[in-house]
Tab-separated table of N, CA and C in Angstrom:
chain	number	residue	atom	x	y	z
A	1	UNK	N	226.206	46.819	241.035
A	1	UNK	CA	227.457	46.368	240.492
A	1	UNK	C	228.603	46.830	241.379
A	2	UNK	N	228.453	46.546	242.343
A	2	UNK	CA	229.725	47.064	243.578
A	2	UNK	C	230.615	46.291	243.183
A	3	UNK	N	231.766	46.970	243.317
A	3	UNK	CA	233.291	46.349	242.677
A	3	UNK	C	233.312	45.586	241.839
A	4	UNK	N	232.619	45.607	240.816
A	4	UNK	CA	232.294	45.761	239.568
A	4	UNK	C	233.582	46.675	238.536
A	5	UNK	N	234.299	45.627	237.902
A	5	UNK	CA	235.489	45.964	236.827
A	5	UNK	C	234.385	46.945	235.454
A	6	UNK	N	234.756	47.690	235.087
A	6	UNK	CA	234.310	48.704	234.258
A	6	UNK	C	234.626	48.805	232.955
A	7	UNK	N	234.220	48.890	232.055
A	7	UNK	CA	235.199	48.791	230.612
A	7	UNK	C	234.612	50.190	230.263
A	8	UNK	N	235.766	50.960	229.363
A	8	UNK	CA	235.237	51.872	228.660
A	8	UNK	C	235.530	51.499	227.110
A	9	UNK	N	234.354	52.387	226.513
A	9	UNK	CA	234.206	51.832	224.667
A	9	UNK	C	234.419	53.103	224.363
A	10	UNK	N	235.050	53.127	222.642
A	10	UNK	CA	235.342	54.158	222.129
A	10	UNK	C	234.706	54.207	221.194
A	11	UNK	N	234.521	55.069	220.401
A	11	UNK	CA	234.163	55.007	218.518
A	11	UNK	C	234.984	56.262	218.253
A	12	UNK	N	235.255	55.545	216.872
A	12	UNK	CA	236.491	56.398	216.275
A	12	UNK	C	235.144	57.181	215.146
A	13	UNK	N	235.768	58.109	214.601
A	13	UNK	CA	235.344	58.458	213.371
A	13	UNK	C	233.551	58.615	213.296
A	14	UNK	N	233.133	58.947	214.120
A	14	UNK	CA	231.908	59.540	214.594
A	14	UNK	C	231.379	60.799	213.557
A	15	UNK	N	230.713	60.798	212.169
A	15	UNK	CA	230.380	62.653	211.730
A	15	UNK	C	230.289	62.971	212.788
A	16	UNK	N	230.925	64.742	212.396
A	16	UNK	CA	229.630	65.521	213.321
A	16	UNK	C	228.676	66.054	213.254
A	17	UNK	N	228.065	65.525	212.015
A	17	UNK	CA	226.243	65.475	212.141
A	17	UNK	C	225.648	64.674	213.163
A	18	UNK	N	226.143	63.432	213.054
A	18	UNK	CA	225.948	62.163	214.162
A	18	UNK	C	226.161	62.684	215.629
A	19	UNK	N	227.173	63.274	215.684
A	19	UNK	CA	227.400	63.355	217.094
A	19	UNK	C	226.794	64.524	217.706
A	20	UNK	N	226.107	65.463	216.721
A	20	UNK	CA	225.385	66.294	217.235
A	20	UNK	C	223.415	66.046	217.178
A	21	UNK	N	223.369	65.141	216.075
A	21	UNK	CA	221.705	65.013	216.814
A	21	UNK	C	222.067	63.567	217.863
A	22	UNK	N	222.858	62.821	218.336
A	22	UNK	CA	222.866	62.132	219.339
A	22	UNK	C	222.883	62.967	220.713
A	23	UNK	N	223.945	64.403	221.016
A	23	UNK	CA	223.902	65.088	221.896
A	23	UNK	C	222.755	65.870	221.565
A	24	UNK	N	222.031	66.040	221.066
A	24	UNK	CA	220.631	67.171	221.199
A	24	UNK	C	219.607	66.133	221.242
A	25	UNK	N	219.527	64.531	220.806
A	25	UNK	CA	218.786	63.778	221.645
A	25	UNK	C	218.569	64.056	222.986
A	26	UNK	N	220.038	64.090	223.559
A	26	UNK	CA	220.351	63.635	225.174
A	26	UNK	C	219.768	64.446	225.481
A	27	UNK	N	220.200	65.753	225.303
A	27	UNK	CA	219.782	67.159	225.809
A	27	UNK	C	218.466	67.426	225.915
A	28	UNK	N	217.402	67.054	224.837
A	28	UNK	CA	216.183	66.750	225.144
A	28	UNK	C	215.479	65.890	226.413
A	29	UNK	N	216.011	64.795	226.230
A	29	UNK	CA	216.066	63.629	227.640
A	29	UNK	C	216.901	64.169	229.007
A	30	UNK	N	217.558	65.346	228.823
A	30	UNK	CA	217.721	65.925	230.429
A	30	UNK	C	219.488	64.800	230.839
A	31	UNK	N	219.760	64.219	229.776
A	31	UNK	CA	221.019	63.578	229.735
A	31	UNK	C	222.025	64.182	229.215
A	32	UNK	N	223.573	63.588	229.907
A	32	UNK	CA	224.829	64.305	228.942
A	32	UNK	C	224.540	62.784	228.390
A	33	UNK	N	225.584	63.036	226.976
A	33	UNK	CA	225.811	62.526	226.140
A	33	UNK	C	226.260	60.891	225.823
A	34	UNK	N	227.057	60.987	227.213
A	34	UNK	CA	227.250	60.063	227.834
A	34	UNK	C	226.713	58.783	228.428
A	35	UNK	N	225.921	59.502	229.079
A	35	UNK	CA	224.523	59.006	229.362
A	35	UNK	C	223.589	58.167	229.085
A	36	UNK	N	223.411	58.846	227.933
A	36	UNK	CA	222.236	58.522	226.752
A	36	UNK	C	223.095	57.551	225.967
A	37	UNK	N	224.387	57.699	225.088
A	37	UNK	CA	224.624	56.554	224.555
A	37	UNK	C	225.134	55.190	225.569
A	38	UNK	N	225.576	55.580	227.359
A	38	UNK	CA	225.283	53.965	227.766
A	38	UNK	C	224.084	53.552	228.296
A	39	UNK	N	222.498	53.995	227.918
A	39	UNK	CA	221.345	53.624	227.578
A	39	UNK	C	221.331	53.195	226.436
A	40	UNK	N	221.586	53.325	225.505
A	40	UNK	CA	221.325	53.046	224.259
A	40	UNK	C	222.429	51.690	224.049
A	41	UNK	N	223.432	51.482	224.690
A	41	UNK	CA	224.554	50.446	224.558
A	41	UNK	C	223.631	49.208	225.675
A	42	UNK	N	223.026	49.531	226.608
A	42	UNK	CA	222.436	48.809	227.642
A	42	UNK	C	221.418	48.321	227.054
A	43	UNK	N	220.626	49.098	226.561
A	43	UNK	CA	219.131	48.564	225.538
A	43	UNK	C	219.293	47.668	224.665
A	44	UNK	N	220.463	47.641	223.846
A	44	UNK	CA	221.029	46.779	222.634
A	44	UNK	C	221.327	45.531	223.406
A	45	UNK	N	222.292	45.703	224.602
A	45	UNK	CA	222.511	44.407	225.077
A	45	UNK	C	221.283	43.713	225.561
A	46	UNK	N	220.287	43.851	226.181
A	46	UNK	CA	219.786	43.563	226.314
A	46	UNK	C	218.517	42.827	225.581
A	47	UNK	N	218.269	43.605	224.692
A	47	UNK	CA	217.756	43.217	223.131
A	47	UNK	C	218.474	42.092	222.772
A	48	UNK	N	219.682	41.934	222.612
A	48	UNK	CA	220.087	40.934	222.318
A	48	UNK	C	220.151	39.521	223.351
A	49	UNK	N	219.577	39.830	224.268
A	49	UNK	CA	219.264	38.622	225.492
A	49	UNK	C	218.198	37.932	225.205
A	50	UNK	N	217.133	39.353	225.148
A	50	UNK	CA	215.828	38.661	224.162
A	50	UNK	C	215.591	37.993	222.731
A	51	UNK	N	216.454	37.950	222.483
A	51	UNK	CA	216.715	37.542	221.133
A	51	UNK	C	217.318	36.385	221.539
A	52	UNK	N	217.892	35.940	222.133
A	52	UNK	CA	218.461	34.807	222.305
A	52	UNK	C	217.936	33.777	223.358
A	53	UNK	N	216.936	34.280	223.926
A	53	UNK	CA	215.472	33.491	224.631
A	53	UNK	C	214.765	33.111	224.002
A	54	UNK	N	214.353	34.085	222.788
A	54	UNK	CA	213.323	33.688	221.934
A	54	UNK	C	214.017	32.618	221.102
A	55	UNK	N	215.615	32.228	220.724
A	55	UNK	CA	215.607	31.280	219.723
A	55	UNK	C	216.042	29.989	220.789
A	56	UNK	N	215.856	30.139	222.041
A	56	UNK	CA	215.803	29.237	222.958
A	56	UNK	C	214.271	28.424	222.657
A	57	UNK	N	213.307	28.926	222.539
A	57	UNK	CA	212.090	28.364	222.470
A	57	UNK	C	211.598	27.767	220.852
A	58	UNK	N	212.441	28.738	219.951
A	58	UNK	CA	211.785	28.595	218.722
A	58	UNK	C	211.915	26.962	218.272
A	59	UNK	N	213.036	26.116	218.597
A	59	UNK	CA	212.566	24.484	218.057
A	59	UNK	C	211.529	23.654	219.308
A	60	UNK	N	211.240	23.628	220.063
A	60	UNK	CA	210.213	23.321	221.175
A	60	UNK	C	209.420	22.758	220.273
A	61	UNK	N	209.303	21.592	221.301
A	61	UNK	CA	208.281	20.454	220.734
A	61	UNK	C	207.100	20.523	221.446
A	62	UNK	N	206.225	21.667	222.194
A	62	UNK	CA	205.463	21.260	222.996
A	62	UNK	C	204.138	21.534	222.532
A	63	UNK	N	203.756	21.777	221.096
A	63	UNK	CA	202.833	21.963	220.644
A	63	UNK	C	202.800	23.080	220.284
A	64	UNK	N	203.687	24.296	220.351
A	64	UNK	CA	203.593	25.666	219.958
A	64	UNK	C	204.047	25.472	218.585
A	65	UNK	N	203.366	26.317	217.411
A	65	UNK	CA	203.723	25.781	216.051
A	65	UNK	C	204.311	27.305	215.416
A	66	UNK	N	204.317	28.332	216.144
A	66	UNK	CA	204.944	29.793	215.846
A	66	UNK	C	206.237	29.805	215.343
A	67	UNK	N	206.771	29.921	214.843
A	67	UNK	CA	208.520	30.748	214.642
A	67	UNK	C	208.446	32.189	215.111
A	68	UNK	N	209.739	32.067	215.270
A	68	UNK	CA	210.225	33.349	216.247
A	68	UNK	C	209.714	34.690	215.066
A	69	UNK	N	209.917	34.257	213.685
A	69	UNK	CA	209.622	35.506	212.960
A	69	UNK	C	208.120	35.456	212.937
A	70	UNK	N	207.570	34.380	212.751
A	70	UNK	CA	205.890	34.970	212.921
A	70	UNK	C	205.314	35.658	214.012
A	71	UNK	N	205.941	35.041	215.314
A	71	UNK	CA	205.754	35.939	216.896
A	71	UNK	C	206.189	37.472	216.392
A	72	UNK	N	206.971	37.104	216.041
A	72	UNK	CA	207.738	38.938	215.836
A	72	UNK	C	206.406	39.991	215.185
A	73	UNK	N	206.325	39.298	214.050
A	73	UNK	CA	205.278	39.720	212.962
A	73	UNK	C	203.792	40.061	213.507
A	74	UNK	N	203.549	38.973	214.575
A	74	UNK	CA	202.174	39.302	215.213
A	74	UNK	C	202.463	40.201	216.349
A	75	UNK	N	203.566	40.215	217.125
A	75	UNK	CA	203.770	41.469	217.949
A	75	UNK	C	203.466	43.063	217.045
A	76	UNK	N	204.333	42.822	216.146
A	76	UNK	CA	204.647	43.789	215.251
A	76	UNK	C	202.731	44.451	214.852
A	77	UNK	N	202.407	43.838	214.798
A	77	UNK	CA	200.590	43.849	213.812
A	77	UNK	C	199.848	44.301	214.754
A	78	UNK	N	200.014	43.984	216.341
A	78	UNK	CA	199.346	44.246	217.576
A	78	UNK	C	199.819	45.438	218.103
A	79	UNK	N	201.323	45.946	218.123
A	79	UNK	CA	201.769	47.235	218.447
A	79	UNK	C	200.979	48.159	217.560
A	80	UNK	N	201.019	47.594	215.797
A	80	UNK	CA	200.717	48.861	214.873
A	80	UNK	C	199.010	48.826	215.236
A	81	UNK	N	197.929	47.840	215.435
A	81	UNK	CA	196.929	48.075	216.411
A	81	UNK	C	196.786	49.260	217.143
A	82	UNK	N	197.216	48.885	218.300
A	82	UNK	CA	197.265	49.769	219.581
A	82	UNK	C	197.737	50.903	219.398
A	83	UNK	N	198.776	51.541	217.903
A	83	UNK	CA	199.281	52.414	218.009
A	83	UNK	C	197.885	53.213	217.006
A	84	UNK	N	197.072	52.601	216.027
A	84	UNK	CA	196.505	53.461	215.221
A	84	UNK	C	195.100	54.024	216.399
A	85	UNK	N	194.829	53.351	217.680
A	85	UNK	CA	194.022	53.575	218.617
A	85	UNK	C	192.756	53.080	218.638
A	86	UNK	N	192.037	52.939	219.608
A	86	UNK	CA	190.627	52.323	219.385
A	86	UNK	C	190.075	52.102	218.198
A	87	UNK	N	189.303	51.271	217.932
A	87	UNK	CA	187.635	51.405	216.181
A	87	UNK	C	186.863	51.077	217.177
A	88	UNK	N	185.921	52.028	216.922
A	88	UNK	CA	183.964	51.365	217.048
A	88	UNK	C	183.883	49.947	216.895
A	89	UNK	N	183.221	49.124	217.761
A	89	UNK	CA	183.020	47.903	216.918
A	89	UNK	C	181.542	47.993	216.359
A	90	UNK	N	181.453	46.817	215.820
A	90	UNK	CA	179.599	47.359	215.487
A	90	UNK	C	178.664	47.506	216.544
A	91	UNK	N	178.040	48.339	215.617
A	91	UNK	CA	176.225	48.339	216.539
A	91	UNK	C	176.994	49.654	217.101
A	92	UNK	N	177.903	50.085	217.557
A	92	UNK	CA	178.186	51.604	217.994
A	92	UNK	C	178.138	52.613	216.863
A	93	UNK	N	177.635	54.059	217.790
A	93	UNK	CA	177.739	55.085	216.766
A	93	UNK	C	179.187	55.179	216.314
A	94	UNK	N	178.691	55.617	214.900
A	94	UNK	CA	179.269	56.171	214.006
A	94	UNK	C	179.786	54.689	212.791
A	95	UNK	N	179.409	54.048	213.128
A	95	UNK	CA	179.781	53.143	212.460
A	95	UNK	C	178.482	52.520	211.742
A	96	UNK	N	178.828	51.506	210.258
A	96	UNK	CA	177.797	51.356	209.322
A	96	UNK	C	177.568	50.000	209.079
A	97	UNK	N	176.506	49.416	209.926
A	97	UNK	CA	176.483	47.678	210.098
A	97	UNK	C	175.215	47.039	209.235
């Protein structure tokens, strides 16, 4: 972003409960404060790019019959998958076929 115009953002009225587990986030992550919330402002924008690709595709006539919330839903089902970790399938030990 060379010569690149810059904006700065404010928030008013921040607790300071809020503003202290956001800085002991950072501090964990090896970030000032700063930092970490324009990651977190960058992630959102960006999120919201994807979000607006996906409703680029969602009326498509090309034979895909998904909505954007069922994609979501089967992402969603495949993360919680991968997150509970491998199963035996059958015919392996430990399992009862």
């Amino acid at each position: 972003m060379e010569n690149a115009c810059m904006v700065a953002l404010q928030i008013r009225d921040v607790p300071d409960e809020v503003r202290d587990i956001l800085a002991e986030r950072a501090r964990q992550l090896g970030q000032s404060l700063q930092g970490y919330l324009l990651d977190l402002v960058k992630n959102e924008a960006e999120r919201a790019g994807n979000v607006a690709l996906l409703q680029r595709f969602e009326g498509r006539s090309d034979g895909a019959e998904s909505s954007m919330s069922e994609t979501v839903r089967e992402l969603d089902a495949d993360r919680a998958a991968r997150a509970a970790g491998p199963r035996p399938s059958r015919g392996e030990p430990g399992t009862t076929a």
